[in-house]
Amino acid sequence: MDVKTLQQKLKTGDIAPLYLILGEETALQETARSLFAHLLTADEKTMNYAHLDMTTATVGDLLGEATAMPFLGERRVVVATQPEFLTGNAGKDQLKEDIDGLTAYFAHPSESTTLVIAAPYPKLDERRKIVKQLRKNAVLIDAQQVPAGAVGAQVAEQIRTAGYQIEEDALNLFLRKSDASYSRMVTQLPKLYLGSLPDKIISLPLVRDLVPNTLTDNVFSVTDALAQQHVGEAVRVYQELLANQEEPLRLNALLVSQFRLLVQTKILSRKGLSQMAIAKELSVHPYRVKLALRSVHSLSLTTLIACFTELIHNEVLFKSQQPDPMLLFLRVVHHLSVPAGKSVG
């Protein structure tokens, strides 16, 4: 069940006694948890709502909250976050009798309690008896990461549902500045809504001014400048990143990732694949492919591979020595010097 379906069911009073929210998408986890919190009035929450962080609470604490009777109300809502005891990671030591007790509770959950297990992980340890019992009786809420190719459409739909509009160019820039992260984009929406008043149209200048650049976006500026052979601009931005105390190894890793995309895009485009087909093949957002296609247009595959190989070599040097990061970066730039008259393919 997705979060939207959960909202509809809770609104109509279709409430189960046991839920599992599973997945790493922070925004979906938070939205789902907030829906359960709103099942109770402000007065009811005082005595009948409990939130346990399982990195500090015990399974015994959780079992006690789940089995307690509602006080001056019809229902208790208990939310347990970070349940590492359900994963392969041992986490906080838990008593076996408490684990057995919670397993038995999962088999027969109390009808007067809505117990929500919020697990921000890609998966649980399916070998464990407690996980099998939870899976058997809990309503599963999907909070897995939104695929990069679907992020734009989902965010645009959320904006429309809220009564706002976003221009296509603004959405594309929003995706780039947020590294196509659904959760990152959702956290930026409130200020974009406020900034778009009174016409409720989110424009390109608004996104440019209000959405901060991520490190990935800053490194993209370096990659894009290199691809356009604007060497001075690329060097300037890279120097600024170093001056801002960004870790050279991390910068190099991001450059490796972006040049890998350029190489892959160049190869697939030469095979005749369209922008959408390349995006599907590489599991990235189509807008990233659009930018990559623009970047690789004037560069040969040989040049791209040479830059990529140099960056891989730099990674080895960063891990084994303490080289001058600017010198290594300039060695990458050197490969972009295409001899006059040579075909760039």
Short mmCIF file of C-alpha atoms in Angstrom, two decimals:
data_model
loop_
_atom_site.label_atom_id
_atom_site.label_comp_id
_atom_site.label_asym_id
_atom_site.label_seq_id
_atom_site.Cartn_x
_atom_site.Cartn_y
_atom_site.Cartn_z
CA MET A 1 0.00 0.00 0.00
CA ASP A 2 1.35 3.45 -0.84
CA VAL A 3 1.08 6.47 1.45
CA LYS A 4 -1.75 8.04 -0.57
CA THR A 5 -3.88 4.90 -0.20
CA LEU A 6 -3.06 4.81 3.51
CA GLN A 7 -4.33 8.38 3.87
CA GLN A 8 -7.61 7.49 2.15
CA LYS A 9 -8.16 4.40 4.31
CA LEU A 10 -7.42 6.18 7.59
CA LYS A 11 -9.73 9.02 6.58
CA THR A 12 -12.62 6.58 6.14
CA GLY A 13 -11.92 4.89 9.48
CA ASP A 14 -10.39 1.74 7.97
CA ILE A 15 -7.70 1.37 10.65
CA ALA A 16 -5.70 -1.81 11.26
CA PRO A 17 -4.04 -2.71 14.57
CA LEU A 18 -0.56 -3.27 13.09
CA TYR A 19 1.41 -1.45 10.37
CA LEU A 20 4.92 -1.71 8.95
CA ILE A 21 6.32 1.34 7.14
CA LEU A 22 9.30 -0.01 5.21
CA GLY A 23 11.71 1.98 3.05
CA GLU A 24 14.44 4.62 3.00
CA GLU A 25 12.48 7.54 1.51
CA THR A 26 12.51 9.97 4.43
CA ALA A 27 9.63 12.13 3.19
CA LEU A 28 7.33 9.12 2.78
CA GLN A 29 8.28 7.79 6.22
CA GLU A 30 7.53 11.16 7.83
CA THR A 31 4.25 11.64 5.96
CA ALA A 32 3.00 8.18 6.93
CA ARG A 33 3.92 8.67 10.60
CA SER A 34 2.15 12.04 10.69
CA LEU A 35 -1.04 10.42 9.37
CA PHE A 36 -1.10 8.07 12.36
CA ALA A 37 -0.43 10.92 14.78
CA HIS A 38 -3.54 12.68 13.46
CA LEU A 39 -5.76 9.73 14.38
CA LEU A 40 -5.96 11.24 17.87
CA THR A 41 -7.08 14.65 19.03
CA ALA A 42 -4.67 16.90 20.89
CA ASP A 43 -6.23 15.90 24.23
CA GLU A 44 -6.12 12.18 23.39
CA LYS A 45 -2.45 12.35 22.44
CA THR A 46 -1.49 13.33 25.97
CA MET A 47 -2.29 9.90 27.36
CA ASN A 48 -2.74 7.66 24.33
CA TYR A 49 0.13 8.44 21.97
CA ALA A 50 3.66 7.07 22.34
CA HIS A 51 6.72 7.43 20.12
CA LEU A 52 9.65 5.16 20.91
CA ASP A 53 13.10 5.51 19.36
CA MET A 54 14.28 1.91 19.40
CA THR A 55 17.94 2.90 19.40
CA THR A 56 17.41 3.84 23.06
CA ALA A 57 14.13 2.14 24.07
CA THR A 58 13.90 -1.60 24.69
CA VAL A 59 11.57 -4.11 23.07
CA GLY A 60 10.13 -4.52 26.56
CA ASP A 61 9.25 -0.80 26.58
CA LEU A 62 7.56 -1.19 23.20
CA LEU A 63 5.61 -4.24 24.32
CA GLY A 64 4.45 -2.39 27.43
CA GLU A 65 3.17 0.57 25.40
CA ALA A 66 1.44 -1.68 22.86
CA THR A 67 -0.40 -3.73 25.49
CA ALA A 68 -1.48 -0.78 27.65
CA MET A 69 -5.19 0.05 27.59
CA PRO A 70 -6.40 3.41 26.24
CA PHE A 71 -7.02 6.05 28.92
CA LEU A 72 -10.19 8.11 28.46
CA GLY A 73 -10.28 7.19 24.78
CA GLU A 74 -10.99 4.36 22.37
CA ARG A 75 -7.54 3.89 20.87
CA ARG A 76 -3.83 4.12 21.57
CA VAL A 77 -1.33 4.92 18.82
CA VAL A 78 2.21 3.64 19.34
CA VAL A 79 4.95 4.45 16.83
CA ALA A 80 8.33 2.70 16.99
CA THR A 81 11.16 4.15 14.88
CA GLN A 82 14.63 2.78 14.05
CA PRO A 83 13.76 -0.87 14.91
CA GLU A 84 17.25 -2.23 14.28
CA PHE A 85 16.35 -5.47 16.08
CA LEU A 86 14.38 -6.41 12.94
CA THR A 87 17.44 -6.11 10.69
CA GLY A 88 20.69 -7.99 10.30
CA ASN A 89 22.31 -5.23 12.36
CA ALA A 90 22.25 -6.29 16.00
CA GLY A 91 21.84 -2.71 17.26
CA LYS A 92 20.87 -2.34 20.92
CA ASP A 93 20.91 -5.61 22.90
CA GLN A 94 17.37 -6.90 23.48
CA LEU A 95 16.19 -9.59 25.89
CA LYS A 96 15.09 -12.84 24.24
CA GLU A 97 11.92 -12.98 26.32
CA ASP A 98 10.98 -9.49 25.13
CA ILE A 99 11.57 -10.48 21.49
CA ASP A 100 9.43 -13.59 22.04
CA GLY A 101 6.74 -11.47 23.69
CA LEU A 102 6.63 -8.99 20.81
CA THR A 103 6.53 -11.87 18.31
CA ALA A 104 3.48 -13.22 20.12
CA TYR A 105 1.95 -9.73 20.09
CA PHE A 106 2.47 -9.46 16.32
CA ALA A 107 0.52 -12.73 15.99
CA HIS A 108 -2.42 -11.32 17.97
CA PRO A 109 -2.22 -7.49 18.07
CA SER A 110 -4.54 -5.56 20.38
CA GLU A 111 -7.60 -4.10 18.65
CA SER A 112 -7.47 -1.06 20.94
CA THR A 113 -3.93 -0.13 19.85
CA THR A 114 -2.58 0.93 16.48
CA LEU A 115 1.06 -0.15 16.53
CA VAL A 116 3.23 1.35 13.79
CA ILE A 117 6.71 -0.04 13.10
CA ALA A 118 8.57 2.60 11.07
CA ALA A 119 11.60 0.87 9.52
CA PRO A 120 13.70 3.25 7.36
CA TYR A 121 15.58 0.39 5.72
CA PRO A 122 15.49 -1.23 2.27
CA LYS A 123 14.69 -4.60 3.85
CA LEU A 124 14.43 -6.53 7.11
CA ASP A 125 16.08 -9.76 8.21
CA GLU A 126 13.48 -12.11 6.72
CA ARG A 127 15.08 -15.14 8.39
CA ARG A 128 13.94 -14.08 11.85
CA LYS A 129 10.72 -15.42 13.35
CA ILE A 130 9.68 -11.99 14.62
CA VAL A 131 10.02 -10.49 11.13
CA LYS A 132 8.04 -13.33 9.55
CA GLN A 133 5.22 -12.79 12.07
CA LEU A 134 5.27 -9.03 11.51
CA ARG A 135 5.14 -9.52 7.75
CA LYS A 136 2.25 -11.95 8.10
CA ASN A 137 -0.08 -9.70 10.11
CA ALA A 138 1.01 -6.11 9.46
CA VAL A 139 -0.32 -3.81 6.76
CA LEU A 140 2.75 -2.93 4.68
CA ILE A 141 3.23 0.74 3.78
CA ASP A 142 5.69 1.29 0.93
CA ALA A 143 8.27 3.96 1.73
CA GLN A 144 10.99 2.74 -0.61
CA GLN A 145 13.01 5.38 -2.43
CA VAL A 146 11.19 6.92 -5.37
CA PRO A 147 13.03 5.93 -8.60
CA ALA A 148 14.91 8.86 -10.13
CA GLY A 149 12.84 8.67 -13.31
CA ALA A 150 9.58 9.03 -11.37
CA VAL A 151 10.58 11.83 -8.97
CA GLY A 152 9.66 14.73 -11.26
CA ALA A 153 6.18 13.43 -12.00
CA GLN A 154 5.46 12.66 -8.33
CA VAL A 155 6.62 16.07 -7.12
CA ALA A 156 4.67 17.84 -9.89
CA GLU A 157 1.54 15.89 -8.91
CA GLN A 158 2.04 16.83 -5.26
CA ILE A 159 2.36 20.49 -6.26
CA ARG A 160 -0.85 20.32 -8.31
CA THR A 161 -2.69 18.58 -5.47
CA ALA A 162 -1.68 21.44 -3.17
CA GLY A 163 -3.22 23.92 -5.62
CA TYR A 164 -0.01 25.25 -7.17
CA GLN A 165 1.70 25.04 -10.57
CA ILE A 166 5.34 24.69 -11.56
CA GLU A 167 6.85 25.68 -14.90
CA GLU A 168 8.63 22.91 -16.81
CA ASP A 169 12.01 24.68 -16.76
CA ALA A 170 11.56 25.35 -13.05
CA LEU A 171 10.84 21.67 -12.38
CA ASN A 172 13.93 20.62 -14.34
CA LEU A 173 16.14 23.02 -12.38
CA PHE A 174 14.48 21.90 -9.14
CA LEU A 175 15.37 18.29 -10.00
CA ARG A 176 18.96 19.20 -10.77
CA LYS A 177 19.50 21.34 -7.67
CA SER A 178 17.97 18.58 -5.51
CA ASP A 179 19.88 15.76 -7.23
CA ALA A 180 16.49 14.23 -8.17
CA SER A 181 15.90 13.32 -4.52
CA TYR A 182 12.19 13.10 -3.70
CA SER A 183 12.69 13.75 0.02
CA ARG A 184 15.01 16.69 -0.60
CA MET A 185 12.50 18.25 -3.00
CA VAL A 186 9.57 17.78 -0.63
CA THR A 187 11.40 19.65 2.16
CA GLN A 188 11.82 22.65 -0.17
CA LEU A 189 8.15 22.87 -1.20
CA PRO A 190 6.81 24.99 1.71
CA LYS A 191 9.07 27.95 0.93
CA LEU A 192 8.40 27.61 -2.82
CA TYR A 193 4.66 27.69 -2.10
CA LEU A 194 5.11 30.81 0.02
CA GLY A 195 7.37 32.47 -2.53
CA SER A 196 4.94 31.80 -5.38
CA LEU A 197 2.05 33.71 -3.80
CA PRO A 198 -0.31 35.18 -4.82
CA ASP A 199 -0.41 33.57 -8.29
CA LYS A 200 0.75 30.15 -6.99
CA ILE A 201 3.06 29.57 -9.97
CA ILE A 202 6.55 28.29 -9.16
CA SER A 203 8.86 29.90 -11.70
CA LEU A 204 12.44 29.32 -12.80
CA PRO A 205 13.81 32.44 -11.00
CA LEU A 206 12.02 31.37 -7.81
CA VAL A 207 13.67 27.94 -7.83
CA ARG A 208 17.03 29.50 -8.66
CA ASP A 209 16.77 31.90 -5.71
CA LEU A 210 15.15 29.73 -3.03
CA VAL A 211 16.49 26.20 -3.57
CA PRO A 212 20.10 25.84 -2.38
CA ASN A 213 22.63 24.00 -4.50
CA THR A 214 23.72 20.57 -3.35
CA LEU A 215 27.35 19.53 -3.56
CA THR A 216 26.39 17.27 -6.46
CA ASP A 217 24.92 20.25 -8.31
CA ASN A 218 28.07 22.30 -7.70
CA VAL A 219 30.22 19.47 -9.04
CA PHE A 220 27.86 19.21 -12.02
CA SER A 221 28.72 22.84 -12.77
CA VAL A 222 32.36 21.78 -12.93
CA THR A 223 31.57 18.82 -15.20
CA ASP A 224 29.35 20.91 -17.45
CA ALA A 225 32.00 23.62 -17.79
CA LEU A 226 34.60 20.99 -18.67
CA ALA A 227 32.31 19.42 -21.26
CA GLN A 228 31.77 22.83 -22.84
CA GLN A 229 35.56 23.33 -22.64
CA HIS A 230 35.12 26.41 -20.43
CA VAL A 231 38.25 25.48 -18.53
CA GLY A 232 38.60 28.74 -16.61
CA GLU A 233 35.07 28.46 -15.20
CA ALA A 234 35.60 24.80 -14.24
CA VAL A 235 38.85 25.61 -12.44
CA ARG A 236 37.25 28.57 -10.64
CA VAL A 237 34.33 26.51 -9.29
CA TYR A 238 36.62 23.63 -8.29
CA GLN A 239 38.91 26.04 -6.42
CA GLU A 240 35.89 27.50 -4.61
CA LEU A 241 34.80 24.03 -3.51
CA LEU A 242 38.27 23.31 -2.15
CA ALA A 243 38.32 26.70 -0.41
CA ASN A 244 35.01 25.77 1.24
CA GLN A 245 36.77 22.76 2.78
CA GLU A 246 35.03 20.17 0.62
CA GLU A 247 36.83 16.83 0.85
CA PRO A 248 38.92 16.30 -2.35
CA LEU A 249 38.21 12.55 -2.35
CA ARG A 250 34.47 13.23 -2.21
CA LEU A 251 34.70 15.80 -5.01
CA ASN A 252 36.62 13.30 -7.12
CA ALA A 253 34.04 10.58 -6.41
CA LEU A 254 31.26 12.86 -7.65
CA LEU A 255 33.26 13.69 -10.77
CA VAL A 256 33.77 9.95 -11.36
CA SER A 257 30.01 9.40 -11.08
CA GLN A 258 29.20 12.22 -13.49
CA PHE A 259 31.83 11.28 -16.07
CA ARG A 260 30.63 7.67 -15.88
CA LEU A 261 27.18 8.94 -16.86
CA LEU A 262 28.69 10.93 -19.74
CA VAL A 263 30.57 7.88 -21.04
CA GLN A 264 27.50 5.64 -20.75
CA THR A 265 25.28 8.25 -22.41
CA LYS A 266 27.73 8.70 -25.28
CA ILE A 267 27.92 4.94 -25.90
CA LEU A 268 24.15 4.41 -25.77
CA SER A 269 23.38 7.44 -27.93
CA ARG A 270 25.78 6.15 -30.59
CA LYS A 271 23.79 2.91 -30.53
CA GLY A 272 20.73 4.93 -31.47
CA LEU A 273 18.91 4.97 -28.12
CA SER A 274 16.63 7.93 -27.42
CA GLN A 275 16.84 10.15 -24.34
CA MET A 276 14.01 8.27 -22.63
CA ALA A 277 15.48 4.87 -23.55
CA ILE A 278 18.87 5.87 -22.13
CA ALA A 279 17.24 7.10 -18.92
CA LYS A 280 15.42 3.79 -18.54
CA GLU A 281 18.56 1.77 -19.30
CA LEU A 282 20.64 3.69 -16.73
CA SER A 283 17.82 4.18 -14.18
CA VAL A 284 18.35 7.94 -14.00
CA HIS A 285 16.02 10.89 -14.49
CA PRO A 286 15.50 11.83 -18.18
CA TYR A 287 16.55 15.40 -17.45
CA ARG A 288 19.98 14.20 -16.32
CA VAL A 289 20.29 12.34 -19.62
CA LYS A 290 19.21 15.46 -21.51
CA LEU A 291 22.01 17.43 -19.84
CA ALA A 292 24.49 14.61 -20.45
CA LEU A 293 23.58 14.46 -24.15
CA ARG A 294 24.20 18.18 -24.41
CA SER A 295 27.55 17.81 -22.63
CA VAL A 296 28.87 14.93 -24.75
CA HIS A 297 27.83 16.41 -28.09
CA SER A 298 31.19 18.06 -28.77
CA LEU A 299 33.43 15.49 -27.05
CA SER A 300 34.76 12.24 -28.43
CA LEU A 301 34.23 8.98 -26.61
CA THR A 302 38.02 8.62 -26.43
CA THR A 303 38.31 11.95 -24.60
CA LEU A 304 35.53 11.08 -22.16
CA ILE A 305 37.08 7.71 -21.36
CA ALA A 306 40.49 9.35 -20.88
CA CYS A 307 39.00 11.81 -18.36
CA PHE A 308 37.12 9.04 -16.59
CA THR A 309 40.24 6.87 -16.38
CA GLU A 310 42.26 9.79 -15.00
CA LEU A 311 39.63 10.38 -12.31
CA ILE A 312 39.74 6.69 -11.31
CA HIS A 313 43.54 6.96 -11.07
CA ASN A 314 43.14 10.10 -8.93
CA GLU A 315 40.88 8.18 -6.55
CA VAL A 316 43.65 5.66 -5.95
CA LEU A 317 46.13 8.46 -5.29
CA PHE A 318 43.78 10.24 -2.86
CA LYS A 319 43.37 7.02 -0.87
CA SER A 320 47.07 6.15 -0.73
CA GLN A 321 48.83 9.54 -0.68
CA GLN A 322 48.20 13.22 0.01
CA PRO A 323 48.50 14.72 -3.47
CA ASP A 324 47.72 18.29 -4.49
CA PRO A 325 44.02 18.06 -5.52
CA MET A 326 44.31 21.02 -7.89
CA LEU A 327 47.22 19.39 -9.73
CA LEU A 328 45.26 16.16 -10.18
CA PHE A 329 42.23 18.10 -11.41
CA LEU A 330 44.35 19.91 -14.01
CA ARG A 331 45.55 16.53 -15.27
CA VAL A 332 41.91 15.70 -16.02
CA VAL A 333 41.48 19.06 -17.76
CA HIS A 334 44.50 18.27 -19.94
CA HIS A 335 42.60 15.43 -21.66
CA LEU A 336 40.01 17.91 -22.93
CA SER A 337 42.56 19.59 -25.22
CA VAL A 338 41.36 18.25 -28.56
CA PRO A 339 43.92 18.71 -31.37
CA ALA A 340 42.76 21.01 -34.13
CA GLY A 341 41.23 19.23 -37.08
CA LYS A 342 40.70 16.01 -35.16
CA SER A 343 37.22 14.55 -35.30
CA VAL A 344 35.43 14.54 -31.96
CA GLY A 345 33.10 11.73 -33.05
#
